[in-house]
Coordinates of C-alpha atoms in Angstrom, one line a residue:
X1 CA 8.3 3.1 -14.3
X2 CA 5.4 2.3 -12.1
X3 CA 2.8 -0.4 -11.5
X4 CA -0.1 -0.3 -9.1
X5 CA -1.8 -3.5 -7.8
X6 CA -5.1 -3.4 -5.8
X7 CA -6.2 -6.5 -3.9
X8 CA -9.7 -7.8 -4.4
X9 CA -11.8 -7.2 -1.2
X10 CA -8.6 -7.2 0.9
X11 CA -10.1 -8.0 4.3
X12 CA -12.1 -10.9 2.9
X13 CA -8.9 -12.7 2.0
X14 CA -8.2 -13.3 5.7
X15 CA -10.0 -16.1 7.7
X16 CA -11.3 -15.4 11.2
X17 CA -9.8 -17.7 13.9
X18 CA -12.4 -20.4 14.6
X19 CA -12.9 -19.5 18.3
X20 CA -13.4 -15.9 17.3
X21 CA -16.1 -16.5 14.7
X22 CA -19.0 -16.1 17.1
X23 CA -17.8 -12.6 17.9
X24 CA -18.7 -11.5 14.3
X25 CA -22.3 -12.6 14.6
X26 CA -25.0 -10.3 13.2
X27 CA -28.7 -10.5 12.5
X28 CA -30.9 -9.4 9.6
X29 CA -34.5 -10.3 8.6
X30 CA -33.4 -13.6 7.3
X31 CA -31.8 -14.9 10.5
X32 CA -28.5 -14.9 12.4
X33 CA -25.1 -15.2 10.5
X34 CA -21.4 -15.3 11.4
X35 CA -18.4 -14.2 9.3
X36 CA -15.8 -16.9 8.6
X37 CA -13.6 -14.3 6.9
X38 CA -12.6 -10.9 8.3
X39 CA -15.4 -8.4 7.6
X40 CA -15.0 -4.6 7.1
X41 CA -15.6 -2.4 10.1
X42 CA -13.7 -4.4 12.8
X43 CA -11.5 -2.2 15.0
X44 CA -8.3 -4.2 14.4
X45 CA -9.0 -5.1 10.8
X46 CA -6.7 -2.4 9.2
X47 CA -3.8 -3.2 11.6
X48 CA -4.1 -7.0 11.1
X49 CA -4.2 -6.7 7.3
X50 CA -1.4 -4.2 7.0
X51 CA 0.7 -6.4 9.3
X52 CA 0.1 -9.3 6.9
X53 CA 1.1 -7.3 3.9
X54 CA 4.2 -6.0 5.6
X55 CA 5.3 -9.5 6.5
X56 CA 4.6 -10.8 2.9
X57 CA 6.5 -8.0 1.2
X58 CA 9.1 -7.5 3.9
X59 CA 12.2 -8.5 1.8
X60 CA 11.3 -5.9 -0.8
X61 CA 9.8 -3.0 1.2
X62 CA 11.2 0.4 0.4
X63 CA 13.5 -1.2 -2.2
X64 CA 11.0 -1.3 -5.0
X65 CA 7.7 -1.8 -3.2
X66 CA 5.4 0.4 -1.1
X67 CA 2.4 -1.1 0.6
X68 CA -0.6 0.6 2.2
X69 CA -3.3 -1.8 3.3
X70 CA -4.4 -3.4 0.1
X71 CA -2.6 -1.0 -2.3
X72 CA 0.8 -2.1 -3.7
X73 CA 3.0 0.3 -5.6
X74 CA 6.0 -1.1 -7.6
X75 CA 8.6 1.4 -8.9
X76 CA 11.8 0.9 -11.0
X77 CA 14.3 2.9 -12.9
X78 CA 13.6 1.4 -16.3
X79 CA 11.2 -1.0 -18.0
X80 CA 13.5 -4.1 -18.0
X81 CA 14.1 -3.8 -14.3
X82 CA 10.5 -3.1 -13.7
X83 CA 9.4 -6.3 -15.4
X84 CA 11.7 -8.3 -13.0
X85 CA 10.3 -6.5 -10.0
X86 CA 6.7 -7.0 -11.2
X87 CA 7.3 -10.7 -11.7
X88 CA 8.7 -11.1 -8.2
X89 CA 5.7 -9.5 -6.6
X90 CA 3.1 -11.3 -8.6
X91 CA 4.7 -14.7 -7.8
X92 CA 4.8 -13.7 -4.2
X93 CA 1.1 -12.9 -4.2
X94 CA 0.4 -16.2 -5.9
X95 CA 2.4 -18.1 -3.3
X96 CA 0.5 -16.3 -0.5
X97 CA -2.9 -16.8 -2.3
X98 CA -3.6 -13.1 -2.3
X99 CA -5.9 -12.2 -5.3
X100 CA -6.0 -8.9 -7.1
X101 CA -8.7 -7.0 -8.8
X102 CA -7.5 -6.6 -12.4
X103 CA -9.7 -3.7 -13.5
X104 CA -8.2 -1.5 -10.8
X105 CA -4.6 -2.5 -11.5
X106 CA -2.2 -0.5 -13.7
X107 CA 1.1 -1.8 -15.2
X108 CA 4.1 -0.3 -16.8
X109 CA 3.0 3.3 -16.6
X110 CA 5.2 6.5 -16.4
X111 CA 2.8 8.3 -14.0
X112 CA 0.6 6.8 -11.3
X113 CA -2.1 8.0 -8.9
X114 CA -1.4 6.6 -5.5
X115 CA -3.0 7.6 -2.1
X116 CA -4.6 10.8 -3.6
X117 CA -1.2 11.9 -5.0
X118 CA 0.2 11.8 -8.5
X119 CA 3.7 10.3 -8.8
X120 CA 6.0 10.5 -11.8
X121 CA 9.7 10.8 -12.6
X122 CA 9.7 14.5 -11.4
X123 CA 8.4 13.8 -8.0
X124 CA 5.1 13.8 -6.0
X125 CA 2.3 16.2 -7.1
X126 CA -1.1 17.2 -5.8
X127 CA -4.0 15.3 -7.3
X128 CA -5.8 17.7 -9.7
X129 CA -9.1 16.7 -8.0
X130 CA -7.8 18.3 -4.8
X131 CA -7.5 21.7 -6.4
X132 CA -10.9 21.8 -8.1
X133 CA -12.1 24.5 -5.7
X134 CA -9.4 26.8 -6.8
X135 CA -9.8 25.9 -10.5
X136 CA -13.5 26.5 -10.3
X137 CA -13.0 29.9 -8.6
X138 CA -15.6 32.2 -10.2
X139 CA -14.3 34.8 -12.6
X140 CA -13.6 38.1 -10.8
X141 CA -15.9 40.9 -11.9
X142 CA -14.8 43.8 -9.8
X143 CA -11.4 45.3 -9.0
X144 CA -11.7 44.0 -5.4
X145 CA -12.3 40.4 -6.5
X146 CA -9.4 40.6 -9.0
X147 CA -7.0 41.8 -6.2
X148 CA -8.3 39.1 -3.9
X149 CA -7.5 36.3 -6.4
X150 CA -4.2 37.8 -7.6
X151 CA -3.1 38.2 -4.0
X152 CA -3.9 34.6 -3.1
X153 CA -2.5 33.1 -6.3
X154 CA 0.7 35.2 -6.2
X155 CA 1.3 34.4 -2.5
X156 CA 1.0 30.6 -2.9
X157 CA 3.1 30.6 -6.1
X158 CA 6.1 31.9 -4.2
X159 CA 8.9 29.4 -3.5
X160 CA 9.2 30.0 0.3
X161 CA 5.6 28.9 0.9
X162 CA 6.0 25.6 -0.8
X163 CA 8.7 24.3 1.6
X164 CA 9.0 21.8 4.4
X165 CA 8.8 23.1 8.0
X166 CA 12.0 24.2 9.8
X167 CA 11.9 23.0 13.4
X168 CA 14.2 25.7 14.6
X169 CA 11.9 28.5 13.6
X170 CA 8.6 29.7 15.1
X171 CA 5.3 28.8 13.5
X172 CA 3.0 31.6 12.4
X173 CA -0.8 31.0 12.2
X174 CA -3.2 33.5 10.5
X175 CA -6.8 33.0 11.3
X176 CA -10.0 34.9 10.4
X177 CA -13.6 34.1 11.4
X178 CA -17.0 35.1 9.9
X179 CA -20.6 34.0 10.2
X180 CA -19.9 31.7 7.2
X181 CA -16.9 29.8 8.4
X182 CA -13.4 29.9 9.8
X183 CA -10.3 30.3 7.7
X184 CA -6.9 29.3 9.0
X185 CA -3.5 29.2 7.4
X186 CA -0.5 27.6 9.2
X187 CA 2.4 29.1 7.4
X188 CA 4.6 26.0 7.6
X189 CA 2.1 23.1 7.8
X190 CA -1.6 22.7 8.4
X191 CA -1.5 19.9 11.1
X192 CA -1.7 21.3 14.6
X193 CA 0.7 18.7 16.1
X194 CA 3.5 20.6 14.4
X195 CA 2.7 23.4 16.9
X196 CA 3.3 21.2 20.0
X197 CA 6.7 21.8 21.7
X198 CA 7.5 25.0 19.7
X199 CA 6.6 28.7 20.0
X200 CA 4.0 29.9 17.5
X201 CA 2.6 33.3 16.6
X202 CA -1.1 33.6 16.0
X203 CA -2.4 36.6 13.9
X204 CA -6.1 37.3 14.2
X205 CA -8.4 40.1 13.2
X206 CA -10.3 39.9 16.5
X207 CA -8.5 42.6 18.6
X208 CA -9.7 41.6 22.0
X209 CA -8.3 38.0 21.6
X210 CA -4.8 39.3 22.1
X211 CA -5.6 39.8 25.8
X212 CA -7.4 36.5 26.5
X213 CA -4.3 34.8 28.0
X214 CA -4.0 37.6 30.6
X215 CA -7.7 38.1 31.3
X216 CA -8.6 37.6 35.0
X217 CA -12.4 37.0 34.8
X218 CA -13.5 34.4 32.2
X219 CA -16.9 32.9 31.4
X220 CA -17.3 29.2 30.8
X221 CA -16.8 29.4 27.0
X222 CA -13.6 31.5 27.4
X223 CA -12.3 29.0 30.0
X224 CA -12.8 26.1 27.5
X225 CA -10.9 28.1 24.8
X226 CA -8.2 29.0 27.3
X227 CA -7.8 25.3 28.2
X228 CA -7.4 24.5 24.5
X229 CA -4.8 27.2 24.0
X230 CA -2.9 26.0 27.1
X231 CA -1.5 23.1 25.0
X232 CA 0.4 25.5 22.8
X233 CA 3.1 28.1 23.5
X234 CA 1.5 30.8 21.4
X235 CA 1.7 34.6 21.1
X236 CA -1.6 36.1 19.9
X237 CA -1.2 39.3 17.9
X238 CA -3.7 41.6 16.3
X239 CA -3.7 41.7 12.5
X240 CA -6.1 44.2 10.8
X241 CA -8.8 42.5 8.6
X242 CA -7.9 44.5 5.5
X243 CA -4.2 43.5 5.8
X244 CA -5.1 39.8 6.0
X245 CA -5.3 39.3 2.3
X246 CA -5.1 35.5 2.3
X247 CA -7.9 34.6 4.6
X248 CA -10.0 37.5 3.5
X249 CA -9.9 36.0 0.0
X250 CA -10.9 32.6 1.4
X251 CA -13.8 34.0 3.3
X252 CA -15.1 36.2 0.5
X253 CA -14.9 33.3 -1.9
X254 CA -17.2 31.3 0.3
X255 CA -19.9 33.9 0.3
X256 CA -22.9 33.0 -1.9
X257 CA -24.3 35.2 -4.5
X258 CA -27.2 37.6 -3.7
X259 CA -30.4 35.6 -3.7
X260 CA -33.5 36.9 -5.4
X261 CA -36.8 37.2 -3.5
X262 CA -38.3 34.4 -5.7
X263 CA -35.6 32.0 -4.5
X264 CA -36.4 32.4 -0.8
X265 CA -40.2 33.0 -1.0
X266 CA -40.9 29.4 0.1
X267 CA -38.7 29.8 3.2
X268 CA -40.4 32.9 4.6
X269 CA -43.2 32.5 7.1
X270 CA -46.0 35.0 6.7
X271 CA -48.2 34.2 9.7
X272 CA -45.7 35.2 12.3
X273 CA -47.3 35.0 15.8
X274 CA -47.3 38.2 17.9
X275 CA -45.7 37.4 21.2
X276 CA -46.9 40.1 23.6
X277 CA -48.0 40.3 27.2
X278 CA -51.7 40.4 27.8
X279 CA -53.5 41.5 30.9
X280 CA -55.4 39.0 33.0
X281 CA -58.4 39.4 35.3
X282 CA -56.1 39.6 38.4
X283 CA -54.3 42.6 36.9
X284 CA -51.2 40.5 36.1
X285 CA -49.5 40.3 32.7
X286 CA -49.5 36.9 31.0
X287 CA -47.7 35.3 28.1
X288 CA -49.5 32.3 26.6
X289 CA -51.5 31.9 29.9
X290 CA -48.4 32.1 32.1
X291 CA -48.0 34.9 34.6
X292 CA -45.1 37.2 33.8
X293 CA -43.0 38.0 36.9
X294 CA -41.2 41.3 36.7
X295 CA -37.9 41.8 38.4
X296 CA -39.5 43.6 41.3
X297 CA -37.8 43.1 44.7
X298 CA -37.7 39.5 45.8
X299 CA -40.8 38.5 44.0
X300 CA -39.1 35.8 41.8
X301 CA -37.2 34.5 44.8
X302 CA -40.4 34.2 46.8
X303 CA -42.1 32.3 44.0
X304 CA -39.1 29.9 43.7
X305 CA -39.0 29.4 47.5
X306 CA -42.7 28.4 47.6
X307 CA -42.3 26.1 44.6
X308 CA -39.2 24.4 46.1
X309 CA -39.6 24.4 49.9
X310 CA -43.4 23.9 50.4
X311 CA -44.7 20.6 51.7
X312 CA -46.5 20.0 48.4
X313 CA -43.3 20.2 46.3
X314 CA -40.7 18.8 48.7
X315 CA -37.5 20.0 47.1
X316 CA -37.7 18.9 43.5
X317 CA -34.6 19.0 41.2
X318 CA -34.0 22.0 39.0
X319 CA -35.4 20.3 35.8
X320 CA -38.6 19.1 37.6
X321 CA -39.0 22.5 39.3
X322 CA -38.7 24.3 35.9
X323 CA -41.2 22.1 34.2
X324 CA -43.7 22.7 37.0
X325 CA -43.2 26.5 37.2
X326 CA -43.2 27.2 33.5
X327 CA -46.8 26.1 33.3
X328 CA -47.7 29.1 35.5
X329 CA -44.9 31.7 35.3
X330 CA -42.5 33.1 32.9
X331 CA -39.6 35.6 33.1
X332 CA -36.3 36.0 31.1
X333 CA -33.6 33.5 31.9
X334 CA -36.0 31.6 34.1
X335 CA -34.4 28.1 33.8
X336 CA -30.9 29.4 34.8
X337 CA -32.3 31.2 37.8
X338 CA -34.1 28.0 39.0
X339 CA -30.9 25.9 38.5
X340 CA -28.9 28.5 40.6
X341 CA -31.6 28.5 43.3
X342 CA -31.7 24.7 43.6
X343 CA -27.9 24.5 43.8
X344 CA -27.9 26.9 46.8
X345 CA -30.5 24.9 48.7
X346 CA -28.8 23.6 51.9
X347 CA -31.5 21.0 52.5
X348 CA -30.9 19.5 49.0
X349 CA -27.2 19.5 49.6
X350 CA -27.7 17.5 52.9
X351 CA -30.1 14.8 51.7
X352 CA -29.7 14.3 48.0
X353 CA -27.3 11.6 46.8
X354 CA -24.7 12.3 44.1
X355 CA -25.1 10.3 40.9
X356 CA -21.7 11.2 39.6
X357 CA -18.3 9.6 39.5
X358 CA -16.5 9.8 42.9
X359 CA -14.1 12.7 43.3
X360 CA -10.3 12.4 43.5
X361 CA -8.0 10.5 41.2
X362 CA -6.1 7.5 42.6
X363 CA -2.9 8.4 44.5
X364 CA -0.7 5.5 45.3
X365 CA 2.1 5.3 47.9
X366 CA 5.7 5.0 46.7
X367 CA 7.2 1.6 46.2
X368 CA 9.4 0.6 49.1
X369 CA 13.2 0.3 48.6
X370 CA 13.7 -2.9 50.6
X371 CA 11.7 -5.6 52.3
X372 CA 10.1 -4.7 55.6
X373 CA 11.1 -1.0 55.2
X374 CA 7.4 0.0 54.6
X375 CA 4.7 -1.9 56.5
X376 CA 0.9 -1.6 57.1
X377 CA -0.9 -2.7 60.2
X378 CA -4.6 -3.1 61.2
X379 CA -6.8 -5.1 63.6
X380 CA -9.5 -7.8 63.2
X381 CA -11.8 -7.4 66.2
X382 CA -14.9 -9.0 67.6
X383 CA -13.7 -12.5 66.9
X384 CA -15.0 -15.5 69.0
X385 CA -13.0 -15.6 72.2
X386 CA -10.5 -18.5 72.2
X387 CA -9.6 -20.7 75.2
X388 CA -6.6 -18.5 75.7
X389 CA -8.8 -15.4 75.8
X390 CA -7.7 -14.0 72.4
X391 CA -10.5 -12.1 70.5
X392 CA -8.4 -9.9 68.1
X393 CA -5.8 -10.4 65.4
X394 CA -3.0 -7.8 64.8
X395 CA -2.3 -7.9 61.0
X396 CA 1.1 -6.6 59.9
X397 CA 2.0 -6.7 56.2
X398 CA 5.1 -5.9 54.3
X399 CA 4.2 -3.7 51.3
X400 CA 7.0 -4.9 49.1
X401 CA 7.0 -8.7 49.5
X402 CA 3.4 -9.0 50.7
X403 CA 4.5 -11.3 53.5
X404 CA 2.5 -10.9 56.7
X405 CA 2.4 -11.7 60.5
X406 CA -0.9 -12.4 62.3
X407 CA -0.5 -11.9 66.0
X408 CA -3.4 -13.0 68.3
X409 CA -4.1 -10.5 71.0
X410 CA -6.8 -9.4 73.4
X411 CA -8.9 -6.3 72.5
X412 CA -8.2 -4.8 75.9
X413 CA -4.4 -5.5 75.9
X414 CA -2.4 -2.4 77.0
X415 CA -0.3 -0.5 74.6
X416 CA 2.8 -1.6 76.6
X417 CA 2.0 -5.2 75.9
X418 CA 1.5 -4.5 72.2
X419 CA 4.8 -2.6 72.1
X420 CA 6.7 -5.6 73.5
X421 CA 5.0 -7.9 71.1
X422 CA 5.9 -5.6 68.2
X423 CA 9.6 -5.6 69.2
X424 CA 9.7 -9.3 69.7
X425 CA 7.9 -10.4 66.5
X426 CA 8.7 -7.7 64.0
X427 CA 11.7 -5.6 64.9
X428 CA 13.9 -8.5 66.1
X429 CA 13.2 -10.5 62.9
X430 CA 13.1 -7.8 60.2
X431 CA 14.6 -4.7 61.7
X432 CA 13.1 -1.3 62.3
X433 CA 10.7 -0.2 59.5
X434 CA 11.1 3.2 57.9
X435 CA 7.3 3.9 57.5
X436 CA 4.1 2.5 59.0
X437 CA 0.8 3.0 57.2
X438 CA -2.2 2.5 59.5
X439 CA -5.7 3.8 60.3
X440 CA -6.6 6.1 63.2
X441 CA -7.2 3.4 65.8
X442 CA -6.9 4.7 69.3
X443 CA -3.9 2.4 70.0
X444 CA -2.0 4.0 67.0
X445 CA -3.0 7.6 67.9
X446 CA -1.9 7.3 71.5
X447 CA 1.0 9.5 72.6
X448 CA 2.9 6.5 73.9
X449 CA 2.8 4.7 70.5
X450 CA 3.8 7.9 68.7
X451 CA 6.7 8.6 71.1
X452 CA 7.8 4.9 70.8
X453 CA 7.9 5.0 67.0
X454 CA 9.7 8.4 67.0
X455 CA 12.4 6.9 69.2
X456 CA 12.8 4.1 66.6
X457 CA 13.0 6.7 63.8
X458 CA 9.9 5.3 62.2
X459 CA 7.4 7.6 60.5
X460 CA 3.7 7.1 61.1
X461 CA 1.5 7.7 58.0
X462 CA -2.1 7.5 59.1
X463 CA -5.1 7.5 56.8
X464 CA -7.6 10.3 56.5
X465 CA -10.9 10.1 58.3
X466 CA -13.3 7.6 56.9
X467 CA -11.1 6.5 54.0
X468 CA -10.0 2.9 54.7
X469 CA -8.7 2.7 51.1
X470 CA -5.5 4.4 52.3
X471 CA -4.5 1.2 54.0
X472 CA -5.9 -1.0 51.2
X473 CA -3.1 -3.6 51.6
X474 CA -4.1 -4.5 55.1
X475 CA -7.8 -4.4 54.3
X476 CA -7.3 -6.9 51.4
X477 CA -5.1 -9.1 53.5
X478 CA -7.7 -9.1 56.3
X479 CA -10.4 -10.1 53.9
X480 CA -8.4 -13.1 52.6
X481 CA -7.4 -14.1 56.2
X482 CA -11.1 -14.1 57.4
X483 CA -12.1 -16.3 54.4
X484 CA -9.3 -18.8 55.2
X485 CA -10.0 -18.9 58.9
X486 CA -13.7 -19.6 58.2
X487 CA -12.8 -22.4 55.9
X488 CA -10.3 -23.9 58.4
X489 CA -12.8 -23.8 61.2
X490 CA -15.5 -25.5 59.1
X491 CA -13.2 -28.2 57.8
X492 CA -11.1 -29.0 60.9
X493 CA -13.0 -27.5 63.8
X494 CA -11.4 -26.3 67.1
X495 CA -10.3 -22.7 67.7
X496 CA -9.2 -20.2 65.2
X497 CA -5.9 -19.5 67.1
X498 CA -4.5 -22.9 66.3
X499 CA -5.0 -22.4 62.6
X500 CA -3.6 -18.9 62.5
X501 CA 0.1 -20.0 62.1
X502 CA -0.8 -22.4 59.2
X503 CA -2.7 -19.6 57.4
X504 CA 0.2 -17.1 57.7
X505 CA 3.0 -19.5 56.8
X506 CA 1.5 -21.7 54.2
X507 CA -1.1 -19.6 52.3
X508 CA -0.4 -15.9 52.3
X509 CA 3.4 -16.3 52.0
X510 CA 4.6 -18.2 49.0
X511 CA 7.8 -20.4 49.1
X512 CA 9.5 -18.0 46.7
X513 CA 9.3 -15.2 49.4
X514 CA 11.2 -17.1 52.1
X515 CA 14.7 -16.0 51.0
X516 CA 14.6 -12.9 48.8
X517 CA 17.7 -11.9 46.9
X518 CA 18.5 -8.6 45.4
X519 CA 17.5 -9.8 42.0
X520 CA 14.1 -10.9 43.3
X521 CA 13.5 -7.6 45.1
X522 CA 14.2 -5.7 41.8
X523 CA 11.8 -8.0 39.9
X524 CA 9.2 -7.5 42.6
X525 CA 9.5 -3.7 42.5
X526 CA 9.2 -3.7 38.7
X527 CA 6.0 -5.8 38.9
X528 CA 4.5 -3.7 41.6
X529 CA 5.2 -0.6 39.5
X530 CA 3.5 -2.2 36.5
X531 CA 0.5 -3.2 38.6
X532 CA 0.2 0.2 40.1
X533 CA 0.2 1.9 36.7
X534 CA -2.5 -0.5 35.5
X535 CA -4.6 0.0 38.6
X536 CA -4.4 3.8 38.4
X537 CA -5.4 3.6 34.7
X538 CA -8.5 1.6 35.5
X539 CA -9.4 3.5 38.7
X540 CA -9.1 7.0 37.1
X541 CA -11.6 6.1 34.4
X542 CA -14.3 6.0 37.0
X543 CA -13.2 9.0 39.0
X544 CA -13.2 12.8 38.4
X545 CA -10.6 15.3 39.5
X546 CA -11.9 17.7 42.2
X547 CA -10.1 20.5 43.9
X548 CA -11.1 23.1 46.5
X549 CA -9.5 26.4 47.4
X550 CA -8.7 27.6 50.9
X551 CA -11.8 29.4 52.2
X552 CA -14.3 27.3 50.2
X553 CA -17.3 26.0 52.0
X554 CA -17.9 22.2 51.6
X555 CA -20.4 19.6 52.8
X556 CA -19.1 16.5 54.6
X557 CA -20.5 13.1 53.9
X558 CA -21.7 11.4 57.1
X559 CA -22.3 8.0 55.6
X560 CA -19.0 7.3 54.0
X561 CA -19.5 3.6 54.1
X562 CA -21.9 1.0 55.5
X563 CA -22.7 1.0 59.2
X564 CA -20.3 3.8 60.0
X565 CA -20.7 7.4 61.0
X566 CA -24.4 8.0 61.7
X567 CA -25.3 11.2 63.4
X568 CA -29.0 10.9 64.1
X569 CA -31.1 7.9 64.7
X570 CA -33.4 7.8 61.8
X571 CA -32.2 4.7 59.9
X572 CA -32.5 5.2 56.2
X573 CA -33.7 8.8 56.7
X574 CA -30.3 10.0 58.0
X575 CA -28.7 13.0 56.4
X576 CA -26.1 12.2 53.8
X577 CA -24.1 15.4 54.3
X578 CA -23.6 17.9 57.1
X579 CA -22.1 21.4 57.0
X580 CA -21.1 23.6 55.5
X581 CA -17.5 23.7 56.8
X582 CA -14.7 26.0 55.8
X583 CA -11.6 24.6 54.1
X584 CA -8.5 25.6 56.1
X585 CA -5.7 23.9 54.1
X586 CA -4.9 21.3 51.4
X587 CA -3.1 18.3 52.8
X588 CA -1.3 16.4 50.1
X589 CA -2.9 15.9 46.7
X590 CA -6.4 14.7 47.6
X591 CA -7.1 15.6 51.3
X592 CA -8.3 18.8 53.0
X593 CA -8.3 20.2 56.5
X594 CA -11.7 21.5 57.7
X595 CA -12.8 23.9 60.4
X596 CA -15.0 21.7 62.6
X597 CA -17.4 22.7 65.4
X598 CA -16.4 22.4 69.0
X599 CA -18.8 19.5 69.3
X600 CA -16.7 17.6 66.8
X601 CA -13.3 18.5 68.4
X602 CA -12.5 14.8 69.0
X603 CA -12.9 14.1 65.3
X604 CA -9.9 14.2 63.0
X605 CA -10.1 17.3 60.9
X606 CA -8.6 16.0 57.6
X607 CA -10.8 14.3 55.0
X608 CA -10.4 12.7 51.6
X609 CA -11.8 14.6 48.7
X610 CA -14.3 11.8 48.0
X611 CA -16.1 12.6 51.2
X612 CA -16.6 16.3 50.4
X613 CA -18.6 18.3 47.9
X614 CA -18.8 22.0 47.4
X615 CA -21.6 24.0 49.1
X616 CA -23.2 26.8 47.1
X617 CA -25.6 27.8 49.9
X618 CA -25.2 31.0 51.7
X619 CA -26.6 29.7 55.0
X620 CA -24.4 29.1 58.1
X621 CA -23.7 25.7 59.5
X622 CA -26.8 23.9 60.7
X623 CA -26.4 20.4 62.1
X624 CA -28.6 18.8 64.8
X625 CA -26.5 17.3 67.5
X626 CA -29.0 17.1 70.4
X627 CA -28.9 13.8 72.1
X628 CA -26.2 12.4 70.0
X629 CA -23.1 11.0 71.7
X630 CA -20.2 11.2 69.3
X631 CA -16.8 9.6 69.8
X632 CA -13.5 10.3 68.0
X633 CA -14.6 8.1 65.1
X634 CA -18.1 9.6 64.7
X635 CA -19.7 6.3 65.7
X636 CA -22.4 5.4 68.1
X637 CA -24.1 2.2 69.1
X638 CA -27.8 1.7 68.3
X639 CA -29.4 -1.0 70.4
X640 CA -32.4 -2.8 68.9
X641 CA -35.8 -2.1 70.6
X642 CA -37.4 -5.2 69.3
X643 CA -36.4 -8.0 66.9
X644 CA -39.2 -8.1 64.3
X645 CA -37.8 -10.6 61.8
X646 CA -34.8 -12.8 61.3
X647 CA -33.0 -13.7 58.1
X648 CA -30.5 -16.6 57.7
X649 CA -27.8 -16.1 55.1

């Protein structure tokens, strides 16, 4: 025995929290309004309402009640038991002040239609409305049509077809395509997620598809299909069209009847224009007033070169160049040829900015095992010289606990003095670190420092060229330190060196970090892992994956960040990229080693992928280096000729 209850305007029976009411505001021609009850169409509305119904009916769920959003199904063995169950649910709805729509409710019935299925004492059946297409199959009039219908009906009447999937067996997919549509039959179930994690066999009447997985050269469409098929472990096999009775019957049944000429008379155009080439006065052929350029020698390339490189056009983009050229010229596949030509222009590759997401997904260093095992270090330079002569701060940060040491030094201190300071302030207090992450400062890249760390069994992990995000921990700490020192100097005066110990001990290192226990270290590592996962999720949304192969030619960005790496003194008219350079090797996941010129031998040859872009031009390397003095960091000092204006921030 069954009863079905439908709630009246289900979502409207829930009130919106008062502080969230403004979020439901909408406007029409009569003014602005806000919903006080939950409207239809909100993203979380179904989840919130079904959560309410599950909590209301929780004591009786799957005992004699099934709930789906605002539909309630009550089932019992006999009529007497059903009356008791029905009374319990109705009193429950009354207590919760949930109102039903009586015309849509059904009580004490032996068969009920619920969620597009028919349920009775014998089980669950298909809704008759769902099989109308088969019921309305037109009567077969030829022997071929009779065989099609009997073959399909006989196949789907057999018991093995109407069975649940067996996870231990392979899936078999039959597919057939025509200009009318695509017919697919999954022999166990129709949902594709059943194919994930199991081997499946795909039968198709397209013979060449059985080799698509082994094909070496693919066009863009085939690559997209291959990417889709890579989600499945499938074996594609050829199945002749005539032998594929099931899908052939589906496709043939979809074909419309032959149309009479009177039916399509209004859709036929009688004044079809004649597209033909006409001779012009200059003995060229024209189509609608545009010169037709034959594929004769380099004629098309010459025209594109003049339209792109002349001083009147000044390297337009592919779309602008096409719109300009199509007014005067025409040839087959003209737009694609122009796009290819522009992509190979070396000047455009050098000067035009990219308006795309930066390349390279976020790669994060591993979480340290213990405190002060993994540290980062950097320098704050160009500070006002103190009375003791200090003008630089050596920032050393523990990557696990985030505790830091700020050591005042002089910019011209020798590496020997820095080594003794490092031993006294870091090694004697915290032990020898396992790994040091730093940038490519000359003090860190010196042979003495490398040999010293090698003797301590400490690995040096230096950032790639022009990618300070590698040492993001130190960069962020330096930013906070500079803000605090400025505030201290403004508020209390005197030199910054006197305030440095207060900043390090009281602000950047919390009291809970003074004595870490094993439990605290475990908790810290868990929170760091959660933070890294969250940061990677956010960062990768605004990035795109990019990979290069060994031997590819790439352009190198020469303005990676503000005020750094300028090659020629033209201010805002500097080149954005130089190159092309050959990729020699891939370093890690997102860095590449390049083959640089002899003039750049002092520059580190490994670069982050975000500073590279692929070069399609066939021209050799062209980079003006006359009169430019480049150091190992690709920087030079520009001294002002005259101060024209001042601005106070």
